[in-house]
Coordinates of C-alpha atoms in Angstrom, one line a residue:
X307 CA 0.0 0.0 0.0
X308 CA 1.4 3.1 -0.9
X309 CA 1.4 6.5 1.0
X310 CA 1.8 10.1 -1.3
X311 CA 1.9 13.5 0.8
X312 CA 1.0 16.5 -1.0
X313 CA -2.3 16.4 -2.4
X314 CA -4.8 14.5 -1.7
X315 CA -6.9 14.1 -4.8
X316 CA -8.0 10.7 -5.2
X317 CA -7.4 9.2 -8.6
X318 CA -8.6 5.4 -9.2
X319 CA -7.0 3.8 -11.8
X320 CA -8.8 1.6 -14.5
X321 CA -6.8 -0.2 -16.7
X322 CA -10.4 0.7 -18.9
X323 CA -9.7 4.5 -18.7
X324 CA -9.8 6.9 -21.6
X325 CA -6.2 7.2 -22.4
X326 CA -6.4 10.7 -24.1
X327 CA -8.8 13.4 -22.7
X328 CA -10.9 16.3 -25.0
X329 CA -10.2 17.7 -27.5
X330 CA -8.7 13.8 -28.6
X331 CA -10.9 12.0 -30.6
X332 CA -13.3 14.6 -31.0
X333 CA -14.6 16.3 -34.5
X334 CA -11.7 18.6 -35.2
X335 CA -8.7 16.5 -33.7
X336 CA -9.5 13.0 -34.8
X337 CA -5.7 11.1 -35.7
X338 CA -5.8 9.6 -39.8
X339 CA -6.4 6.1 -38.3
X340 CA -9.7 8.1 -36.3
X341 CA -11.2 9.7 -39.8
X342 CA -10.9 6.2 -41.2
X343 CA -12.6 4.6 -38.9
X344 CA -15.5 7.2 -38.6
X345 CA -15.6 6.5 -42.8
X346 CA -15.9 2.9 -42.2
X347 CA -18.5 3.0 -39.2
X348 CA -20.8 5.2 -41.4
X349 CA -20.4 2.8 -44.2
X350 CA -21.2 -0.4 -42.1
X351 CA -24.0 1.5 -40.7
X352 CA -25.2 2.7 -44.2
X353 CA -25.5 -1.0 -45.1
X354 CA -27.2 -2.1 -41.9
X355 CA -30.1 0.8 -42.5
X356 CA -28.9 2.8 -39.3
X357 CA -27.6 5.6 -41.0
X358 CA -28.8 8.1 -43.6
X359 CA -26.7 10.0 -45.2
X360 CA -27.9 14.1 -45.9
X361 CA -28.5 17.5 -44.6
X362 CA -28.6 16.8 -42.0
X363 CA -28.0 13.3 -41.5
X364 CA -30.0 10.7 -39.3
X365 CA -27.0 11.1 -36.7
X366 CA -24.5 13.5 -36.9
X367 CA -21.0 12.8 -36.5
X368 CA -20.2 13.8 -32.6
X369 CA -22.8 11.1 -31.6
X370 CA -21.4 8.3 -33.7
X371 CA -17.7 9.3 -32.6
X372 CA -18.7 8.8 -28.7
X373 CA -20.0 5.1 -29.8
X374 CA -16.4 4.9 -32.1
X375 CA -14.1 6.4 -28.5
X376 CA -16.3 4.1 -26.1
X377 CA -15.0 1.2 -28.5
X378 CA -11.2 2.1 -29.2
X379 CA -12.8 3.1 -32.7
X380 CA -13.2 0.0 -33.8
X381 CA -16.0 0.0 -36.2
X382 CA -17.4 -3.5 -35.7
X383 CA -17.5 -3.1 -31.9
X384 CA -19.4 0.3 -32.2
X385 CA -22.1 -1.2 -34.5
X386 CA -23.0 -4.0 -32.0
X387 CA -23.4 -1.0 -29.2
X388 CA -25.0 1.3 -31.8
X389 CA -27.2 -1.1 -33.1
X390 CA -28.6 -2.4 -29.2
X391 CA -28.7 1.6 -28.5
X392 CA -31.0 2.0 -31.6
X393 CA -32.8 -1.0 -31.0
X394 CA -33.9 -0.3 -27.1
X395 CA -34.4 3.4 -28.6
X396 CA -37.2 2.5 -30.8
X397 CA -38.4 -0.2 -28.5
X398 CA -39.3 2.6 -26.1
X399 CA -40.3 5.5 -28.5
X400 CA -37.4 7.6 -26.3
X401 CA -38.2 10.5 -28.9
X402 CA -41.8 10.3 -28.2
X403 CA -41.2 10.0 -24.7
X404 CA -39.6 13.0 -24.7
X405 CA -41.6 14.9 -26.8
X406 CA -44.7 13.9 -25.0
X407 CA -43.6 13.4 -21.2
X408 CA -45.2 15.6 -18.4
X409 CA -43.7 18.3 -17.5
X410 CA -44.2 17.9 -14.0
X411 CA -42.7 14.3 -14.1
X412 CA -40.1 15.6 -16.0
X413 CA -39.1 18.0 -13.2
X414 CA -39.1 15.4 -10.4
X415 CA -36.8 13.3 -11.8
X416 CA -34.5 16.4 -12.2
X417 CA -34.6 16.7 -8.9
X418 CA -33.0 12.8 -8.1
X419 CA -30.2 13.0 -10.9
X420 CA -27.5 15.5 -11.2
X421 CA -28.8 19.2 -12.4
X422 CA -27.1 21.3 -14.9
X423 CA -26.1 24.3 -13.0
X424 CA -26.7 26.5 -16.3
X425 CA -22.5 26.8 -16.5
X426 CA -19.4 25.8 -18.4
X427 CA -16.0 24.5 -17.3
X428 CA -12.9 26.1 -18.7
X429 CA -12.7 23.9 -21.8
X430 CA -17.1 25.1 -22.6
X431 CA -18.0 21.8 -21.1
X432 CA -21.5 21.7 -19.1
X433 CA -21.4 21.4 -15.0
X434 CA -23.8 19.4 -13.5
X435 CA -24.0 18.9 -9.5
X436 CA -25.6 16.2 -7.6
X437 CA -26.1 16.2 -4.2
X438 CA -27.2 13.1 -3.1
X439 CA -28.5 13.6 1.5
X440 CA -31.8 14.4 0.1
X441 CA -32.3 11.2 -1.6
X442 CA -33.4 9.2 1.4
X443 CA -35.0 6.0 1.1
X444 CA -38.5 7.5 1.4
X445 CA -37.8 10.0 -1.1
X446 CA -36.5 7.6 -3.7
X447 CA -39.3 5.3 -2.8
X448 CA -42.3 7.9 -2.9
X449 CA -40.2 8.8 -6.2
X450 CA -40.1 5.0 -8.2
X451 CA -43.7 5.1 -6.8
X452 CA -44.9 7.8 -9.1
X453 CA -42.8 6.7 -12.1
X454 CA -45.7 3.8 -12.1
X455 CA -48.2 6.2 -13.4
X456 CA -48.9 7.1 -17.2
X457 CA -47.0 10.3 -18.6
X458 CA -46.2 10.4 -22.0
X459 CA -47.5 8.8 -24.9
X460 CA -44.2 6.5 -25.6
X461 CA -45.4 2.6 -26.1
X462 CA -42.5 0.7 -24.4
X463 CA -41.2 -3.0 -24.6
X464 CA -42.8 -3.7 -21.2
X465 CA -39.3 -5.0 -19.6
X466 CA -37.5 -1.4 -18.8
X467 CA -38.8 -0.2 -15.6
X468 CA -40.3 3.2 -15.5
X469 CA -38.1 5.0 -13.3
X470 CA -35.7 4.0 -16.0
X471 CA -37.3 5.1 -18.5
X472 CA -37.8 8.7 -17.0
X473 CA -34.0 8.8 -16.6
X474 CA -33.6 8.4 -20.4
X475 CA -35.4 11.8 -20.5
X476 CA -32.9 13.7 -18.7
X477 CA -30.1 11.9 -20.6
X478 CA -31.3 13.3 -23.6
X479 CA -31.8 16.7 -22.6
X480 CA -28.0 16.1 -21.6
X481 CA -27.3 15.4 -25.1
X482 CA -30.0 16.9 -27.2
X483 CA -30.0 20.5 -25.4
X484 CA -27.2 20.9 -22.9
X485 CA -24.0 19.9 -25.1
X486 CA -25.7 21.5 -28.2
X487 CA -25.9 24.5 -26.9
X488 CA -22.5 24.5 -25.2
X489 CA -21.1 23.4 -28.3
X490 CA -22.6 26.9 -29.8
X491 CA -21.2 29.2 -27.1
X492 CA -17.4 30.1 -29.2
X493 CA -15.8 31.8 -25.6
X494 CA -13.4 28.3 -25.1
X495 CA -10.7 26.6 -27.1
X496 CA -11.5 25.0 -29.8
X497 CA -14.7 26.4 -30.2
X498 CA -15.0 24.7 -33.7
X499 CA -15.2 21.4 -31.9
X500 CA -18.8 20.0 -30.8
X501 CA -19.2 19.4 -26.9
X502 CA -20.5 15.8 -26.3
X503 CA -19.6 15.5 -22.5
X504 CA -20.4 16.9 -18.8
X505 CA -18.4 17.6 -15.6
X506 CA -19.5 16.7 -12.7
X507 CA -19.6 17.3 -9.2
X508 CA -21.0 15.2 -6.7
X509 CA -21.5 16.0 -3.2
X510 CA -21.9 13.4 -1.0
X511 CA -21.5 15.2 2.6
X512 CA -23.7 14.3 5.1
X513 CA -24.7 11.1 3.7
X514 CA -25.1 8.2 6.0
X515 CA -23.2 4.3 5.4
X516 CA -26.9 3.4 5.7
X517 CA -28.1 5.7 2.6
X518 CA -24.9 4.7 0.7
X519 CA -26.0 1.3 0.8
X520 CA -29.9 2.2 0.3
X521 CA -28.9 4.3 -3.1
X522 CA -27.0 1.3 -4.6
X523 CA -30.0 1.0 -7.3
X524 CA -30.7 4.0 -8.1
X525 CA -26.9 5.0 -8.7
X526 CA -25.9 1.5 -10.4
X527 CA -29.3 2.2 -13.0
X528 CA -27.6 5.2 -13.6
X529 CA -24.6 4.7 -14.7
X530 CA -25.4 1.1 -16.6
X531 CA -27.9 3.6 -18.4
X532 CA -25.4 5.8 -19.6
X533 CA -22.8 3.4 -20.0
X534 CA -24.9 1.7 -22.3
X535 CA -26.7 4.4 -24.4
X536 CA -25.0 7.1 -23.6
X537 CA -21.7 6.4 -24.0
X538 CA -18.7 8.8 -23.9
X539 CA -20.7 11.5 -22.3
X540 CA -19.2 11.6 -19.2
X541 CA -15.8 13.3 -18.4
X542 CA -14.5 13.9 -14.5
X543 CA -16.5 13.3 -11.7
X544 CA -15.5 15.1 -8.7
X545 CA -16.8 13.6 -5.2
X546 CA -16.6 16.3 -2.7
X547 CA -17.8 16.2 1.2
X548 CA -17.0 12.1 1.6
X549 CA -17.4 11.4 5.1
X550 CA -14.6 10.0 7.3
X551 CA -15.9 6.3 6.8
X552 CA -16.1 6.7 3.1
X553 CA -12.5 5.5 2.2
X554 CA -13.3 2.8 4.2
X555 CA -16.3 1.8 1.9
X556 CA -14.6 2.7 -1.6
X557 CA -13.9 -1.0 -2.2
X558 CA -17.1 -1.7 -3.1
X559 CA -19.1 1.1 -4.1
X560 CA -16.4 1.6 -7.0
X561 CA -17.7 -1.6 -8.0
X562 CA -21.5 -0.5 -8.8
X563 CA -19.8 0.9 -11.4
X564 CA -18.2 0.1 -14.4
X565 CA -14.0 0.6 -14.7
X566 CA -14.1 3.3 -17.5
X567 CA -16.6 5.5 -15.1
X568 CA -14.4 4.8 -11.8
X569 CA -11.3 6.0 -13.8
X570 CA -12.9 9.4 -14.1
X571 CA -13.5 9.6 -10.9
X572 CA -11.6 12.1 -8.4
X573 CA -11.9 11.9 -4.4
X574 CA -11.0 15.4 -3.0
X575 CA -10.4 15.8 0.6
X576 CA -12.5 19.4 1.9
X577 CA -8.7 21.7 1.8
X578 CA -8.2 20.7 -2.2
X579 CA -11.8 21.1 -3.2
X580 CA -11.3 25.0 -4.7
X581 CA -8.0 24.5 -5.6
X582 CA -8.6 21.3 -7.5
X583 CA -12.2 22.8 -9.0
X584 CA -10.7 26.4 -10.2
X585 CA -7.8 23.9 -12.2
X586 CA -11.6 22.9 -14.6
X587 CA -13.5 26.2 -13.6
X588 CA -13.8 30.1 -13.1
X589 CA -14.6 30.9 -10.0
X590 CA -17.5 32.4 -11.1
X591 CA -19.2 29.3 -12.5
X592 CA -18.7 27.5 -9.0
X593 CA -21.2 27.3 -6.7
X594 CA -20.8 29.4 -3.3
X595 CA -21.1 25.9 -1.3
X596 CA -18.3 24.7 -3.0
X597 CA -15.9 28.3 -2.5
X598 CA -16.9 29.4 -5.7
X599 CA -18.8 32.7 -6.6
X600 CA -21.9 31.7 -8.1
X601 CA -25.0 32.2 -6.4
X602 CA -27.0 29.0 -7.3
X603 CA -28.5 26.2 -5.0
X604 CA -29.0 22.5 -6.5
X605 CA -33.0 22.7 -6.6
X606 CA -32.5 26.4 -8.7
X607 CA -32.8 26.6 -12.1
X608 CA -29.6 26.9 -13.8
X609 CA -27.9 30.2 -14.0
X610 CA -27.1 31.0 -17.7
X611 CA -23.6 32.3 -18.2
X612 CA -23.6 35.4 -20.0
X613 CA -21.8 33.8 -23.0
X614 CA -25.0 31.6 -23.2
X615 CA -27.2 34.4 -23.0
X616 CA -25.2 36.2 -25.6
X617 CA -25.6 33.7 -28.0
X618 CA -29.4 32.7 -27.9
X619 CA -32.6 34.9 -30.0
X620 CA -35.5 34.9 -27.5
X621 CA -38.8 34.3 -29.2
X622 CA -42.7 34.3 -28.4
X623 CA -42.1 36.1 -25.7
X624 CA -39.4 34.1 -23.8
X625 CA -36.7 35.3 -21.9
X626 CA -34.8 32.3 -20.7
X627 CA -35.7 28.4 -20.6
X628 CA -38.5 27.3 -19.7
X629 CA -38.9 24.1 -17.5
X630 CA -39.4 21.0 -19.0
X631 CA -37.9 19.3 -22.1
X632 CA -35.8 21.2 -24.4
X633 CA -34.1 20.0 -27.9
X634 CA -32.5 22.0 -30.7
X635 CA -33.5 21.5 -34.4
X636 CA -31.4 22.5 -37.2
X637 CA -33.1 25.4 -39.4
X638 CA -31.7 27.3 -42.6
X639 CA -29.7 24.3 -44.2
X640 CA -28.1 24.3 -40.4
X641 CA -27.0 27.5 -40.5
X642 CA -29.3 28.1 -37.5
X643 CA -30.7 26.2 -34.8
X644 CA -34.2 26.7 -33.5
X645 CA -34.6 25.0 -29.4
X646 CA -38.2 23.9 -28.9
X647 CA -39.8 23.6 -25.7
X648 CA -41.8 20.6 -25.3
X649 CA -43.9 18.1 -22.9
X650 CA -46.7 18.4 -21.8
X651 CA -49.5 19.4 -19.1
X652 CA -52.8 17.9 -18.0
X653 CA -52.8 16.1 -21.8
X654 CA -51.7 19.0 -23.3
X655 CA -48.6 18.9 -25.6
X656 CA -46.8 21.7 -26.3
X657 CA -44.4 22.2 -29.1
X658 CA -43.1 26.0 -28.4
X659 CA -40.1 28.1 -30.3
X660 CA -38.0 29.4 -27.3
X661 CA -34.9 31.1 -29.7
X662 CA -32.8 30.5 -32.1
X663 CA -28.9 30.6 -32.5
X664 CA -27.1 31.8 -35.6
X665 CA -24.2 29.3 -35.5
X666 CA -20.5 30.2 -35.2
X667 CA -19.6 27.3 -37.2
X668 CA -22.6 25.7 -39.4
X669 CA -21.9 22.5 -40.4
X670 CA -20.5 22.0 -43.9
X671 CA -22.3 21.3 -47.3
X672 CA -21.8 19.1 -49.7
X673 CA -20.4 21.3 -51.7
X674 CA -17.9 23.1 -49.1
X675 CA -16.7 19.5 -49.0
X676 CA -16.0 19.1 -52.8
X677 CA -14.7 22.9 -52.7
X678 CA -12.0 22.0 -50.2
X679 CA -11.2 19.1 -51.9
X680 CA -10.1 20.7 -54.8
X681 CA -7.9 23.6 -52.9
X682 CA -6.3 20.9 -51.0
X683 CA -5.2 18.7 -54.2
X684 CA -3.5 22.0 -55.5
X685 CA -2.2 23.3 -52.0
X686 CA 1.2 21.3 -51.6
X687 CA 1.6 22.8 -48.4
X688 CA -0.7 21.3 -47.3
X689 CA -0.6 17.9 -48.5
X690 CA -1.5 14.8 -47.1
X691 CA -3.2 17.0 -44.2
X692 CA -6.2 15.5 -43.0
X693 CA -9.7 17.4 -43.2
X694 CA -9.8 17.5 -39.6
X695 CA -6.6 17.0 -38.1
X696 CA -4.9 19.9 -35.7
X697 CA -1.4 20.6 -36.6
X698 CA 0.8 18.2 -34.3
X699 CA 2.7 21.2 -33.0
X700 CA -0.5 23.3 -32.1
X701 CA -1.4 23.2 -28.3
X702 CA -4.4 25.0 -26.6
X703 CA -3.3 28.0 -24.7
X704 CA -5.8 26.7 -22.2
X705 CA -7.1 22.7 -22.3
X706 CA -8.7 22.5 -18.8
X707 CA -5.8 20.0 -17.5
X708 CA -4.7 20.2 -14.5
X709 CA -1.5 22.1 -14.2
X710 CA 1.7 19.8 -15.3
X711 CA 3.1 20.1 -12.0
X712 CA 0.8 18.4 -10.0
X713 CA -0.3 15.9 -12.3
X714 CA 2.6 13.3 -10.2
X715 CA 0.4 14.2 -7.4
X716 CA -3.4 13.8 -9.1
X717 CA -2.5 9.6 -9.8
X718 CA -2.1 7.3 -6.7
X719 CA -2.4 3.9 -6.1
X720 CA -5.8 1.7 -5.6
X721 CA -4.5 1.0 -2.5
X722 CA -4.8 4.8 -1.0
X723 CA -7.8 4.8 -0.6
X724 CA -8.3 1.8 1.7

């Protein structure tokens, strides 16, 4: 067992772990062997009916390159998870789920999950917080209690319980509203390059051994759930407020979840909380709980960075998001996007324009493609250069890594923490 002073920040180790963090193997950074594979998962899926090509496409590319990275982009082994992903998707009618599900329902199950705080890390990526002493056993039960009840208009395959199936709601919200519209605010590096994960922090203070083991469900669904169908969407996890007996417990709560997802995990002790959080944050997008400067309690509504307010058209007489489910829609040969607010209430659906975002970097057409084809094959300097690869000298002025100098101290043995 060994012993490290300095800090404390808890790294476990997965011999599954990512092995390059963003902006690698995202749009925009993607190595030659990437972009071929990305050519070749298309194709396969192409052939299987998955995949239609166009403008836009039945799945753009920053979705199927989080099934390629959760699969060492190999093609094969992201069709088998693509394919049971689309398979329990239309089993479940997840799109009319969430275009149909009650808003009130909707904003329960926010309230048991982690919450978007309505801010960005350093690198534009969303923060979510979940604090988990509210979720007592009578809470989570009065909670899967109410999940029994009708609320959308979604058929289902009768096997995926409900509480399950309201969690699929707020992971696409996560993917369908919250990294879209990060990926349109152009105030971080690389703002060319579409955000398809989510910081978290987790606050686990004054949480009993008793409600640790009382919350193994409800966590393990969870994470199988993204895991599963939501692959590649998660990228730190910072547990703050772990009570003395935690690191006592580790040992087998790490194993509720699966090795890629402990890997991103980080354990900070309550002196390396700020210091460790302002290494991914500005001070301003931290919560005041947490030594930051941002006035915003976890049953709030998020608190929209300016850069996000910036950004967005209000419409119909909105002047910020309304509760409920949100999605973005491309518009003007995706040139714009349009976010629609929908749900509904007491039978009601809605289907409501909330803005619209001009965007920074529409995606390209056909004939963009063609056109920088042909510069390309009479550019000798830049030969050979892939469409989307970054220079190999070229380094962001700021990633979001930690700084070099403690990253000795940020790894430690599995054994630390027993």
């Amino acid at each position: 067992m060994t012993k490290h002073s300095g800090s404390s920040m808890h790294r476990v180790p997965s011999s599954g772990a990512v092995e390059h963090g963003y902006p690698s193997g995202h749009l925009g950074h993607l190595t030659e062997h990437e972009e071929h594979a990305l050519v070749e998962f298309k194709t396969l899926l192409e052939e299987k009916g998955l995949y239609q090509p166009g403008n836009p496409p039945s799945h753009d590319d920053p979705t199927l390159l989080r099934f390629l990275r959760a699969r060492k982009f190999v093609p094969e082994d992201a069709y088998g998870q693509f394919s049971e992903t689309e398979r329990f998707r239309s089993a479940n009618q997840i799109e009319v789920l969430y275009d149909t599900i009650d808003i009130e329902s909707y904003e329960a199950s926010r309230k048991l999950y982690p919450r978007f705080t309505g801010r960005r890390d350093k690198r534009g990526i969303p923060i979510y917080v979940f604090q988990i002493r509210h979720l007592d056993s009578h809470a989570v039960s009065k909670y899967e209690k109410s999940t029994e009840t009708t609320y959308s208009k979604a058929k289902t395959d009768g096997k995926t319980p409900a509480k399950l199936l309201r969690l699929f709601a707020l992971y696409e919200n996560l993917t369908r509203f919250a990294q879209p519209l990060s990926s349109e605010c152009v105030d971080r590096p690389h703002p060319e390059t579409p955000i398809t994960l989510s910081t978290n922090i987790v606050d686990i203070s004054h949480v009993s051994l008793r409600m640790f083991w009382n919350l193994k469900a409800h966590m393990q669904a969870a994470s199988q759930l993204a895991t599963a169908h939501y692959p590649e969407t998660l990228d730190r996890i910072f547990i703050i407020g772990a009570p003395m007996f935690f690191s006592t417990v580790w040992g087998w709560i790490k194993r509720w979840f699966d090795p890629v997802t402990v890997s991103k995990i980080f354990i900070l002790h309550d002196h390396d909380v700020l210091p460790v959080l302002t290494s991914f944050m500005h001070m301003k997008d931290i919560p005041k709980s947490y030594g930051g400067e941002l006035d915003w309690d976890f049953f709030e509504d998020p608190a929209w960075d300016d850069e996000i307010m910036r950004v967005c058209q209000w419409e119909n007489g909105y002047t910020t998001f309304p509760p409920g489910p949100l999605y973005w829609r491309q518009i003007d040969d995706g040139k714009r996007l349009e976010c629609l607010a929908v749900g509904s209430s007491d039978g009601k659906e809605r289907k409501d324009r909330v803005c619209t975002i001009t965007r920074a970097y529409p995606p390209k057409t056909a004939e963009d493609t063609l056109a920088s084809a042909s510069v390309s094959q009479t550019d000798d300097a830049t030969e050979g250069e892939e469409t989307f690869a970054t220079p190999p000298t070229e380094k962001a002025v700021l990633n979001g890594e930690v700084p070099m100098a403690n990253i000795a101290a940020l790894s430690i043995a599995e054994g630390d923490l027993q």
